[in-house]
């Protein structure tokens, strides 16, 4: 995986594994994160092709977010009131890494089947 960085403002932060299949434009990291959190749709700014997250990618991210929940009793006994904070940090970490786990496709059929 190739990540490109220019500055702390995230102006040129891209995820090179996710490219538009029509125009080969690399998607920005922040755009992929937004698509994961809000609606699962990703649109190429160059050619306006819409991409959707695969169902397997959704399941992987969902499971990763839920992994600490069975250990909540242990976390609460060890870290007391900090267990909620630790879980929030875990969720943020998963969200930050998730663009590298996501597979996208331009076919909206599987996405529309989930909505119906």
GROMACS .gro file of C-alpha atoms in nm:
model
  116
    1UNK     CA    1   0.000   0.000   0.000
    2UNK     CA    2   0.123   0.339  -0.089
    3UNK     CA    3   0.028   0.646   0.112
    4UNK     CA    4   0.119   0.993   0.002
    5UNK     CA    5   0.141   1.284   0.248
    6UNK     CA    6   0.221   1.649   0.199
    7UNK     CA    7   0.117   1.832   0.512
    8UNK     CA    8  -0.079   1.807   0.834
    9UNK     CA    9  -0.388   1.963   0.677
   10UNK     CA   10  -0.441   1.647   0.469
   11UNK     CA   11  -0.439   1.824   0.135
   12UNK     CA   12  -0.265   1.542  -0.053
   13UNK     CA   13  -0.331   1.237   0.164
   14UNK     CA   14  -0.441   0.958  -0.070
   15UNK     CA   15  -0.505   0.588  -0.046
   16UNK     CA   16  -0.345   0.446  -0.358
   17UNK     CA   17  -0.518   0.109  -0.337
   18UNK     CA   18  -0.851   0.280  -0.410
   19UNK     CA   19  -0.859   0.431  -0.757
   20UNK     CA   20  -1.136   0.516  -0.996
   21UNK     CA   21  -1.158   0.245  -1.260
   22UNK     CA   22  -1.261   0.494  -1.528
   23UNK     CA   23  -1.004   0.773  -1.487
   24UNK     CA   24  -0.749   0.619  -1.242
   25UNK     CA   25  -0.786   0.906  -0.998
   26UNK     CA   26  -0.679   0.813  -0.645
   27UNK     CA   27  -0.937   0.871  -0.377
   28UNK     CA   28  -0.842   1.090  -0.082
   29UNK     CA   29  -0.821   0.921   0.256
   30UNK     CA   30  -1.076   1.158   0.411
   31UNK     CA   31  -1.326   1.091   0.130
   32UNK     CA   32  -1.303   0.717   0.192
   33UNK     CA   33  -1.350   0.768   0.567
   34UNK     CA   34  -1.656   0.985   0.502
   35UNK     CA   35  -1.803   0.723   0.270
   36UNK     CA   36  -1.759   0.457   0.537
   37UNK     CA   37  -1.929   0.665   0.803
   38UNK     CA   38  -2.198   0.834   0.597
   39UNK     CA   39  -2.389   0.636   0.338
   40UNK     CA   40  -2.124   0.402   0.195
   41UNK     CA   41  -2.112   0.599  -0.132
   42UNK     CA   42  -1.791   0.731  -0.283
   43UNK     CA   43  -1.793   0.952  -0.590
   44UNK     CA   44  -1.500   1.029  -0.816
   45UNK     CA   45  -1.451   1.406  -0.837
   46UNK     CA   46  -1.307   1.376  -1.187
   47UNK     CA   47  -1.554   1.157  -1.379
   48UNK     CA   48  -1.846   1.146  -1.127
   49UNK     CA   49  -1.855   0.765  -1.116
   50UNK     CA   50  -2.019   0.638  -0.797
   51UNK     CA   51  -1.861   0.359  -0.599
   52UNK     CA   52  -2.005   0.152  -0.317
   53UNK     CA   53  -1.843  -0.043  -0.036
   54UNK     CA   54  -1.856  -0.424  -0.066
   55UNK     CA   55  -2.069  -0.610   0.183
   56UNK     CA   56  -1.764  -0.800   0.307
   57UNK     CA   57  -1.590  -0.471   0.388
   58UNK     CA   58  -1.892  -0.356   0.587
   59UNK     CA   59  -1.895  -0.680   0.785
   60UNK     CA   60  -1.521  -0.663   0.860
   61UNK     CA   61  -1.545  -0.305   0.991
   62UNK     CA   62  -1.857  -0.390   1.193
   63UNK     CA   63  -1.687  -0.691   1.355
   64UNK     CA   64  -1.370  -0.493   1.429
   65UNK     CA   65  -1.574  -0.227   1.606
   66UNK     CA   66  -1.756  -0.490   1.813
   67UNK     CA   67  -1.446  -0.693   1.917
   68UNK     CA   68  -1.391  -0.513   2.252
   69UNK     CA   69  -1.754  -0.542   2.367
   70UNK     CA   70  -1.728  -0.899   2.507
   71UNK     CA   71  -1.429  -0.781   2.711
   72UNK     CA   72  -1.617  -0.482   2.853
   73UNK     CA   73  -1.647  -0.641   3.199
   74UNK     CA   74  -1.271  -0.699   3.211
   75UNK     CA   75  -1.197  -0.348   3.081
   76UNK     CA   76  -1.428  -0.195   3.340
   77UNK     CA   77  -1.268  -0.387   3.625
   78UNK     CA   78  -0.914  -0.295   3.517
   79UNK     CA   79  -0.957   0.057   3.383
   80UNK     CA   80  -1.274   0.158   3.573
   81UNK     CA   81  -1.432   0.465   3.417
   82UNK     CA   82  -1.171   0.482   3.142
   83UNK     CA   83  -1.315   0.179   2.962
   84UNK     CA   84  -1.557   0.395   2.763
   85UNK     CA   85  -1.273   0.623   2.660
   86UNK     CA   86  -1.064   0.322   2.557
   87UNK     CA   87  -1.353   0.192   2.346
   88UNK     CA   88  -1.393   0.532   2.175
   89UNK     CA   89  -1.020   0.538   2.097
   90UNK     CA   90  -1.057   0.184   1.956
   91UNK     CA   91  -1.345   0.295   1.730
   92UNK     CA   92  -1.149   0.598   1.608
   93UNK     CA   93  -0.846   0.378   1.535
   94UNK     CA   94  -1.062   0.137   1.334
   95UNK     CA   95  -1.212   0.428   1.143
   96UNK     CA   96  -0.864   0.562   1.063
   97UNK     CA   97  -0.739   0.224   0.938
   98UNK     CA   98  -1.058   0.126   0.757
   99UNK     CA   99  -0.974   0.291   0.421
  100UNK     CA  100  -0.702   0.029   0.384
  101UNK     CA  101  -0.951  -0.253   0.448
  102UNK     CA  102  -1.231  -0.135   0.220
  103UNK     CA  103  -1.305  -0.282  -0.122
  104UNK     CA  104  -1.523  -0.077  -0.355
  105UNK     CA  105  -1.723  -0.146  -0.671
  106UNK     CA  106  -1.915   0.070  -0.914
  107UNK     CA  107  -2.219  -0.158  -0.936
  108UNK     CA  108  -2.501  -0.025  -0.718
  109UNK     CA  109  -2.700  -0.351  -0.731
  110UNK     CA  110  -2.575  -0.500  -0.403
  111UNK     CA  111  -2.608  -0.165  -0.226
  112UNK     CA  112  -2.966  -0.120  -0.345
  113UNK     CA  113  -3.059  -0.472  -0.232
  114UNK     CA  114  -2.962  -0.378   0.123
  115UNK     CA  115  -3.183  -0.069   0.119
  116UNK     CA  116  -3.496  -0.260   0.007
   0.00000   0.00000   0.00000
